Amino acid sequence: MDTEEFHLPLSRTANERLHAMIPGGAHTYAKGDDQYPENLAPVISHGSGAHVWDVDGNRYIEYGSGLRSVSLGHAHPRVVEAVRRELDRGSNFVRPSIVEVEAAERFLATVPTAEMVKFAKNGSDATTAAIRLARAVTGRPRVAICGDHPFFSVDDWFIGTTPMSAGIPAATTDLTVAFPYGDLAAAEDLLTRYQDEVACLILEPATHTEPPPGYLAGLRELADRYGCVLIFDEMITGFRWSEAGAQGLYGVVPDLSTFGKALGNGLAVSALAGRRDLMEWGGLRHSGDRVFLLSTTHGAETHSLAAAMAVQATYVEEGVTARLHALGERLAAGVREAAAGMGVGEHVVVRGRASNLVFATLDENGQPSQEYRTLFLRQLLAGGVLAPSFVVSSALEDADIDRTVDVVAQACAVYRKALDAADPTPWLAGRPVKPVFRRSV
């Protein structure tokens, strides 16, 4: 379909209704309509497997499903059945349910590098609990974050370091310091500069690039030597890198780690896991001062924990991680070939681990461009591909990949025209898409 003929009138109306009642028009900034070309932000009606339908009736092949959370595909039968079974038995009680025991046992069997686990509903609560625990255990105030990683929590200790820091006291932000990924010397310099002040090092163990040889093990050694807690944010790497996360793949064990996203296949469940001697500070069998670790009314809803158990069983029994990598490799190869064939191989660039692919859109000078991203997204949407990233789900079929590559090739042909004109504006039909983290609207 030509982008000039592609319109979403019902989605446009629904977006106006969303903005009238919900700040930002979405409950997650990354889902905002500012992340999509103007007037081409689909509002979803429903999804099945690797496909979604918008309220205008258009069907899309979907990537990055649920911000990487729906890794098995929408309405996965095994997950749906597990959830439905628990809903009929009640979802929340005044005391722990037996499902909490079973879910903890399943998680610790899947991630054997952890000794205890506590469940919550979102990743931010889990990472902030890890920070609080590290500060309590060490008695130190500062948090050292990997400055190259885009997101850790909605809480002040992290958001205060972003361009959207309004409302957060400088005194809070000043306690957060940053180190670059992959540079052990820089991390040690930071620990030396703030001698006996850093409570923890927190990072994603891997992102769009593999950790340099010895890097994670080196951080483990630095944390031990300087007496701070090593925290792996495995919200994305958990399950997508291996069933046991990046720590299972790379063989480096953090003191604490946090999981979410793929854990519930779209249902709200996250986990804080780690060493028993640390986790017990938030329990009832610890002789020191108690730590308010995690206490959430809905953290152990039975149906979400049942979903998590079904997800883990599916991953282990069906080799889902391997399938994600195989699908991603097929997609990456196809996109690269299509881009090269249209003469834009150096401008439409696929990056990342095969199970977690993203794409960069570069201008005629090889610089990242929101304008060219807008052009590319418009062409993909018109071709029935909803792809803020190229992160795959295991529900994709080879035919979906092949169709995606065909649409990418068509988009790259238009991209080439814009590059030749040194101006993508005629193909934007409105304002460019915008970064999530920015100071002004």
Coordinates of C-alpha atoms in Angstrom, one line a residue:
M1 CA 0.0 0.0 0.0
D2 CA 1.3 3.5 -0.9
T3 CA 1.8 5.6 2.2
E4 CA -0.2 8.4 0.7
E5 CA -3.2 6.1 0.7
F6 CA -2.6 4.8 4.3
H7 CA -4.7 6.5 6.9
L8 CA -5.8 5.5 10.4
P9 CA -9.0 7.6 11.1
L10 CA -10.3 5.5 14.0
S11 CA -6.9 5.3 15.6
R12 CA -6.5 9.0 15.2
T13 CA -9.8 9.6 17.0
A14 CA -8.9 7.0 19.7
N15 CA -5.5 8.8 20.2
E16 CA -7.4 12.1 20.8
R17 CA -9.6 10.3 23.4
L18 CA -6.5 8.9 25.1
H19 CA -4.8 12.3 25.3
A20 CA -8.0 13.9 26.8
M21 CA -7.9 11.5 29.8
I22 CA -4.3 10.1 30.1
P23 CA -1.2 12.3 30.3
G24 CA 0.9 11.5 27.3
G25 CA -1.9 9.5 25.7
A26 CA -0.4 6.2 26.9
H27 CA 0.6 4.5 30.2
T28 CA 4.2 4.0 28.9
Y29 CA 6.1 6.8 27.3
A30 CA 7.7 4.4 24.8
K31 CA 4.2 3.6 23.5
G32 CA 3.3 7.3 23.0
D33 CA 2.1 8.5 19.6
D34 CA 5.1 10.8 19.4
Q35 CA 7.1 7.7 18.8
Y36 CA 5.3 7.2 15.5
P37 CA 4.8 9.3 12.3
E38 CA 2.2 12.0 12.7
N39 CA -1.4 10.5 12.4
L40 CA 0.0 7.0 11.9
A41 CA 0.1 5.7 15.5
P42 CA -2.1 2.6 15.5
V43 CA -4.4 2.0 18.5
I44 CA -4.5 -1.8 19.0
S45 CA -7.7 -3.8 19.1
H46 CA -6.3 -7.2 19.7
G47 CA -3.4 -9.6 19.0
S48 CA -2.8 -13.2 18.2
G49 CA 0.6 -14.8 17.9
A50 CA 2.9 -12.5 16.0
H51 CA 0.1 -10.3 14.6
V52 CA -1.9 -7.4 15.9
W53 CA -5.0 -5.6 14.5
D54 CA -5.7 -1.9 15.0
V55 CA -9.1 -0.3 15.6
D56 CA -9.2 0.6 11.9
G57 CA -9.0 -3.1 11.0
N58 CA -5.5 -3.2 9.7
R59 CA -3.4 -6.3 10.5
Y60 CA 0.3 -6.0 11.2
I61 CA 3.3 -8.3 11.8
E62 CA 4.5 -7.0 15.1
Y63 CA 8.0 -6.7 16.5
G64 CA 9.1 -5.6 19.9
S65 CA 5.8 -7.0 21.2
G66 CA 4.7 -5.3 24.5
L67 CA 8.1 -3.5 24.7
R68 CA 9.9 -6.9 24.5
S69 CA 7.6 -8.6 27.1
V70 CA 5.5 -10.8 24.8
S71 CA 8.2 -13.1 23.6
L72 CA 6.0 -16.2 23.0
G73 CA 3.4 -14.2 21.0
H74 CA 0.1 -12.8 22.0
A75 CA -2.5 -15.1 23.7
H76 CA -0.1 -18.0 23.9
P77 CA -2.3 -21.1 24.6
R78 CA -0.2 -22.5 27.4
V79 CA 0.0 -19.2 29.2
V80 CA -3.7 -18.4 28.7
E81 CA -4.7 -21.8 30.1
A82 CA -2.5 -21.4 33.1
V83 CA -4.0 -17.9 33.8
R84 CA -7.5 -19.1 33.3
R85 CA -7.1 -22.0 35.7
E86 CA -6.0 -19.7 38.5
L87 CA -8.6 -17.0 37.8
D88 CA -11.2 -19.6 38.6
R89 CA -9.5 -20.3 41.9
G90 CA -9.1 -16.7 43.2
S91 CA -6.3 -14.3 42.5
N92 CA -5.4 -12.7 45.8
F93 CA -5.7 -13.7 49.4
V94 CA -4.9 -12.4 52.9
R95 CA -2.1 -15.0 53.2
P96 CA 0.4 -16.4 50.7
S97 CA -1.0 -19.0 48.3
I98 CA 0.7 -22.2 47.4
V99 CA 1.2 -20.8 43.9
E100 CA 3.9 -18.5 45.5
V101 CA 5.8 -21.5 46.7
E102 CA 5.6 -23.2 43.3
A103 CA 6.5 -20.0 41.4
A104 CA 9.6 -19.4 43.5
E105 CA 10.7 -23.0 43.1
R106 CA 10.2 -22.9 39.4
F107 CA 12.1 -19.6 39.1
L108 CA 15.1 -20.7 41.2
A109 CA 15.3 -23.9 39.2
T110 CA 15.3 -21.9 36.0
V111 CA 17.8 -19.3 37.3
P112 CA 20.0 -21.5 39.6
T113 CA 22.5 -18.7 40.2
A114 CA 20.0 -17.1 42.5
E115 CA 19.2 -18.4 46.0
M116 CA 16.1 -16.4 46.9
V117 CA 13.5 -14.5 44.9
K118 CA 10.7 -12.0 45.5
F119 CA 8.0 -11.2 43.0
A120 CA 6.5 -7.8 42.1
K121 CA 4.5 -6.3 39.3
N122 CA 7.0 -4.1 37.4
G123 CA 10.7 -3.8 36.8
S124 CA 11.1 -0.4 38.4
D125 CA 10.0 -1.7 41.8
A126 CA 12.4 -4.6 41.5
T127 CA 15.4 -2.5 40.6
T128 CA 14.7 0.1 43.2
A129 CA 14.4 -2.7 45.8
A130 CA 17.8 -3.9 44.8
I131 CA 19.2 -0.4 45.2
R132 CA 17.7 0.0 48.6
L133 CA 19.0 -3.4 49.7
A134 CA 22.5 -2.6 48.5
R135 CA 22.5 0.7 50.4
A136 CA 21.2 -1.0 53.6
V137 CA 23.8 -3.8 53.4
T138 CA 26.8 -1.6 52.7
G139 CA 25.7 1.5 54.6
R140 CA 26.8 3.6 51.6
P141 CA 24.7 6.2 49.8
R142 CA 25.9 6.3 46.2
V143 CA 24.5 4.3 43.3
A144 CA 26.8 3.7 40.3
I145 CA 24.7 3.1 37.1
C146 CA 26.0 2.2 33.6
G147 CA 25.6 5.5 31.8
D148 CA 25.3 3.8 28.4
H149 CA 22.1 1.9 29.3
P150 CA 18.9 3.7 28.7
F151 CA 16.6 2.8 31.5
F152 CA 16.6 1.3 35.0
S153 CA 13.6 2.6 37.0
V154 CA 10.9 5.3 37.1
D155 CA 12.1 6.2 40.6
D156 CA 14.1 9.4 41.4
W157 CA 17.5 7.8 41.8
F158 CA 17.5 7.1 38.1
I159 CA 15.0 9.5 36.4
G160 CA 16.8 12.4 38.0
T161 CA 19.8 11.6 35.7
T162 CA 17.7 11.9 32.5
P163 CA 16.5 15.0 30.6
M164 CA 13.1 14.5 32.3
S165 CA 14.4 15.3 35.7
A166 CA 11.7 17.9 36.6
G167 CA 10.4 17.4 40.1
I168 CA 13.4 15.5 41.4
P169 CA 15.6 17.2 44.0
A170 CA 19.3 17.6 43.0
A171 CA 20.3 16.1 46.4
T172 CA 18.8 12.8 45.2
T173 CA 20.4 12.9 41.8
D174 CA 23.8 13.8 43.2
L175 CA 23.9 10.4 44.8
T176 CA 23.8 8.7 41.4
V177 CA 27.1 8.4 39.5
A178 CA 27.8 6.8 36.1
F179 CA 30.4 4.6 34.5
P180 CA 30.7 3.6 30.8
Y181 CA 30.0 0.1 29.6
G182 CA 32.9 -2.1 28.7
D183 CA 35.6 0.0 30.4
L184 CA 36.9 -1.7 33.6
A185 CA 39.5 1.1 34.2
A186 CA 36.8 3.7 34.2
A187 CA 34.7 1.7 36.6
E188 CA 37.7 1.4 38.9
D189 CA 38.4 5.1 38.7
L190 CA 34.9 5.8 39.8
L191 CA 35.1 3.4 42.7
T192 CA 38.4 5.0 43.7
R193 CA 37.1 8.5 43.4
Y194 CA 34.1 7.7 45.7
Q195 CA 36.1 5.4 48.0
D196 CA 33.7 3.6 50.5
E197 CA 30.7 5.6 49.2
V198 CA 29.4 3.4 46.3
A199 CA 26.8 0.9 47.4
C200 CA 26.4 -0.9 44.1
L201 CA 27.2 -1.2 40.5
I202 CA 24.0 -1.7 38.4
L203 CA 24.0 -2.4 34.6
E204 CA 22.4 -4.5 31.9
P205 CA 25.0 -7.3 31.5
A206 CA 24.7 -7.0 27.7
T207 CA 22.7 -4.9 25.2
H208 CA 23.3 -4.3 21.5
T209 CA 26.9 -5.3 21.8
E210 CA 28.4 -8.3 23.5
P211 CA 30.4 -7.7 26.7
P212 CA 34.1 -7.4 26.0
P213 CA 36.1 -10.6 27.0
G214 CA 36.6 -10.6 30.8
Y215 CA 34.5 -7.4 31.4
L216 CA 31.7 -8.9 33.5
A217 CA 34.1 -11.1 35.4
G218 CA 36.2 -7.9 35.9
L219 CA 33.2 -6.0 37.4
R220 CA 32.6 -9.0 39.7
E221 CA 36.2 -8.7 41.0
L222 CA 35.9 -4.9 41.3
A223 CA 32.7 -5.2 43.3
D224 CA 34.3 -7.7 45.6
R225 CA 37.5 -5.7 46.1
Y226 CA 35.7 -2.4 46.7
G227 CA 33.0 -3.9 48.9
C228 CA 29.9 -3.0 46.8
V229 CA 27.0 -5.0 45.5
L230 CA 26.9 -6.1 41.8
I231 CA 23.4 -5.9 40.3
F232 CA 22.5 -7.2 36.9
D233 CA 19.3 -5.7 35.3
E234 CA 18.1 -8.7 33.4
M235 CA 14.7 -7.2 32.4
I236 CA 15.7 -7.7 28.7
T237 CA 18.4 -10.3 28.8
G238 CA 16.4 -12.6 31.1
F239 CA 15.2 -15.5 28.9
R240 CA 16.2 -13.8 25.6
W241 CA 19.9 -14.5 26.2
S242 CA 19.2 -17.8 27.9
E243 CA 16.6 -19.3 30.2
A244 CA 18.9 -18.4 33.1
G245 CA 19.6 -14.9 31.8
A246 CA 22.8 -13.4 30.8
Q247 CA 24.4 -14.6 34.0
G248 CA 23.6 -18.1 33.0
L249 CA 25.1 -17.5 29.5
Y250 CA 28.2 -15.7 30.5
G251 CA 28.9 -17.5 33.7
V252 CA 29.3 -14.4 35.9
V253 CA 27.0 -14.4 39.0
P254 CA 25.8 -11.0 40.4
D255 CA 24.9 -10.5 44.0
L256 CA 21.4 -9.4 42.9
S257 CA 19.5 -9.5 39.6
T258 CA 16.1 -8.3 38.4
F259 CA 13.9 -9.9 35.9
G260 CA 10.6 -8.9 34.1
K261 CA 9.3 -8.4 30.6
A262 CA 9.5 -11.9 29.1
L263 CA 8.8 -13.5 32.5
G264 CA 5.0 -13.1 32.2
N265 CA 4.6 -13.0 28.4
G266 CA 2.8 -9.6 28.8
L267 CA 1.3 -10.2 32.2
A268 CA 2.5 -8.0 35.1
V269 CA 5.2 -9.9 37.0
S270 CA 8.8 -9.1 37.8
A271 CA 11.4 -10.6 40.2
L272 CA 14.2 -9.6 42.4
A273 CA 16.6 -12.5 42.9
G274 CA 20.0 -13.0 44.5
R275 CA 22.2 -14.2 47.3
R276 CA 20.4 -15.5 50.4
D277 CA 22.5 -13.5 52.9
L278 CA 21.5 -10.3 51.1
M279 CA 17.9 -11.1 50.4
E280 CA 17.2 -12.2 54.0
W281 CA 17.8 -8.5 55.1
G282 CA 14.2 -8.0 53.8
G283 CA 12.9 -11.1 55.6
L284 CA 11.9 -12.2 59.1
R285 CA 14.9 -14.5 59.7
H286 CA 17.6 -11.8 60.0
S287 CA 19.1 -10.5 63.2
G288 CA 19.9 -6.9 62.0
D289 CA 17.7 -3.9 61.1
R290 CA 14.9 -4.9 58.8
V291 CA 14.9 -3.6 55.3
F292 CA 11.6 -2.7 53.5
L293 CA 12.5 -4.7 50.5
L294 CA 9.3 -5.3 48.5
S295 CA 5.8 -5.3 49.8
T296 CA 3.1 -5.1 47.1
T297 CA -0.6 -5.9 47.4
H298 CA -0.7 -7.4 43.9
G299 CA 2.9 -8.7 43.7
A300 CA 1.9 -12.3 44.0
E301 CA -1.4 -12.4 42.1
T302 CA -1.9 -16.1 41.4
H303 CA -2.7 -15.7 37.7
S304 CA 0.5 -13.7 36.9
L305 CA 2.7 -16.2 38.8
A306 CA 1.0 -19.0 36.9
A307 CA 1.8 -17.2 33.7
A308 CA 5.4 -16.9 34.7
M309 CA 5.6 -20.6 35.5
A310 CA 4.0 -21.5 32.1
V311 CA 6.5 -19.1 30.3
Q312 CA 9.5 -20.8 32.0
A313 CA 8.2 -24.3 31.3
T314 CA 7.7 -23.3 27.6
Y315 CA 11.1 -21.8 27.3
V316 CA 12.9 -24.8 28.8
E317 CA 10.8 -27.6 27.1
E318 CA 10.5 -26.0 23.7
G319 CA 13.9 -24.3 23.3
V320 CA 12.4 -20.9 22.8
T321 CA 15.6 -19.0 23.3
A322 CA 17.2 -20.9 20.4
R323 CA 14.2 -20.2 18.3
L324 CA 14.3 -16.5 19.0
H325 CA 18.0 -16.5 17.9
A326 CA 17.2 -18.4 14.7
L327 CA 14.3 -16.1 13.8
G328 CA 16.4 -13.1 14.5
E329 CA 19.3 -14.3 12.4
R330 CA 17.0 -14.9 9.5
L331 CA 15.4 -11.5 9.8
A332 CA 18.8 -9.7 10.2
A333 CA 20.2 -11.3 7.2
G334 CA 17.2 -10.5 5.1
V335 CA 17.0 -6.9 6.2
R336 CA 20.7 -6.4 5.6
E337 CA 20.5 -7.9 2.1
A338 CA 17.4 -5.8 1.3
A339 CA 19.1 -2.6 2.4
A340 CA 22.3 -3.4 0.6
G341 CA 20.3 -4.2 -2.6
M342 CA 18.6 -0.8 -2.5
G343 CA 21.9 1.0 -1.9
V344 CA 21.2 1.9 1.7
G345 CA 23.1 -0.8 3.5
E346 CA 25.2 1.8 5.4
H347 CA 22.1 3.8 6.4
V348 CA 19.6 1.2 7.6
V349 CA 21.6 -0.8 10.0
V350 CA 20.5 -3.8 12.1
R351 CA 22.2 -4.1 15.4
G352 CA 22.1 -6.3 18.5
R353 CA 21.9 -9.9 19.5
A354 CA 19.7 -11.9 17.2
S355 CA 17.0 -12.3 19.9
N356 CA 17.0 -8.6 20.6
L357 CA 17.5 -6.7 17.3
V358 CA 17.1 -3.0 16.9
F359 CA 17.7 -0.8 13.8
A360 CA 19.4 2.5 13.3
T361 CA 18.4 5.0 10.6
L362 CA 21.3 7.1 9.5
D363 CA 21.3 10.2 7.3
E364 CA 23.5 11.0 4.3
N365 CA 26.4 11.9 6.7
G366 CA 26.0 8.6 8.6
Q367 CA 24.5 10.3 11.6
P368 CA 21.4 9.0 13.5
S369 CA 18.3 10.7 12.2
Q370 CA 14.8 10.9 13.6
E371 CA 13.6 12.2 10.2
Y372 CA 14.8 9.1 8.4
R373 CA 13.4 6.9 11.1
T374 CA 10.1 8.6 10.5
L375 CA 10.3 7.9 6.8
F376 CA 11.2 4.3 7.5
L377 CA 8.4 3.7 10.0
R378 CA 5.8 5.2 7.6
Q379 CA 6.8 2.8 4.9
L380 CA 6.8 -0.2 7.3
L381 CA 3.4 0.7 8.7
A382 CA 1.9 1.1 5.2
G383 CA 3.2 -2.4 4.4
G384 CA 1.7 -3.9 7.4
V385 CA 4.8 -4.1 9.6
L386 CA 4.6 -2.5 13.1
A387 CA 8.3 -2.3 14.1
P388 CA 9.7 0.2 16.5
S389 CA 12.5 -2.4 16.7
F390 CA 13.1 -5.8 15.1
V391 CA 12.8 -7.7 18.4
V392 CA 11.3 -11.0 17.5
S393 CA 8.8 -13.2 19.2
S394 CA 8.8 -17.0 18.9
A395 CA 5.3 -16.9 17.3
L396 CA 6.8 -15.5 14.0
E397 CA 6.8 -17.8 11.1
D398 CA 9.2 -17.9 8.2
A399 CA 6.5 -16.3 6.0
D400 CA 6.2 -13.4 8.4
I401 CA 10.0 -12.8 8.1
D402 CA 9.9 -13.0 4.4
R403 CA 7.0 -10.6 4.2
T404 CA 8.9 -8.2 6.5
V405 CA 12.0 -8.3 4.4
D406 CA 9.8 -7.5 1.3
V407 CA 8.3 -4.5 3.0
V408 CA 11.8 -3.4 4.2
A409 CA 13.0 -3.5 0.6
Q410 CA 10.2 -1.3 -0.5
A411 CA 11.0 1.1 2.4
C412 CA 14.6 1.1 1.5
A413 CA 13.8 2.1 -2.1
V414 CA 12.1 5.3 -0.8
Y415 CA 15.0 5.8 1.7
R416 CA 17.4 5.8 -1.3
K417 CA 15.3 8.5 -3.0
A418 CA 15.4 10.7 0.1
L419 CA 19.2 10.2 0.4
D420 CA 19.6 11.2 -3.2
A421 CA 17.6 14.3 -2.5
A422 CA 19.5 14.9 0.7
D423 CA 16.2 15.8 2.3
P424 CA 13.6 13.3 3.7
T425 CA 11.1 16.0 4.4
P426 CA 8.8 15.3 1.4
W427 CA 8.3 11.7 2.6
L428 CA 7.5 12.6 6.3
A429 CA 3.9 14.1 6.0
G430 CA 4.3 15.7 9.3
R431 CA 6.7 16.2 12.3
P432 CA 9.4 13.6 12.9
V433 CA 9.2 11.0 15.6
K434 CA 10.9 12.1 18.9
P435 CA 13.2 10.6 21.5
V436 CA 11.4 9.3 24.7
F437 CA 13.7 11.2 27.0
R438 CA 13.7 14.9 26.2
R439 CA 13.3 18.0 28.3
S440 CA 10.6 19.8 26.3
V441 CA 7.5 18.6 24.5

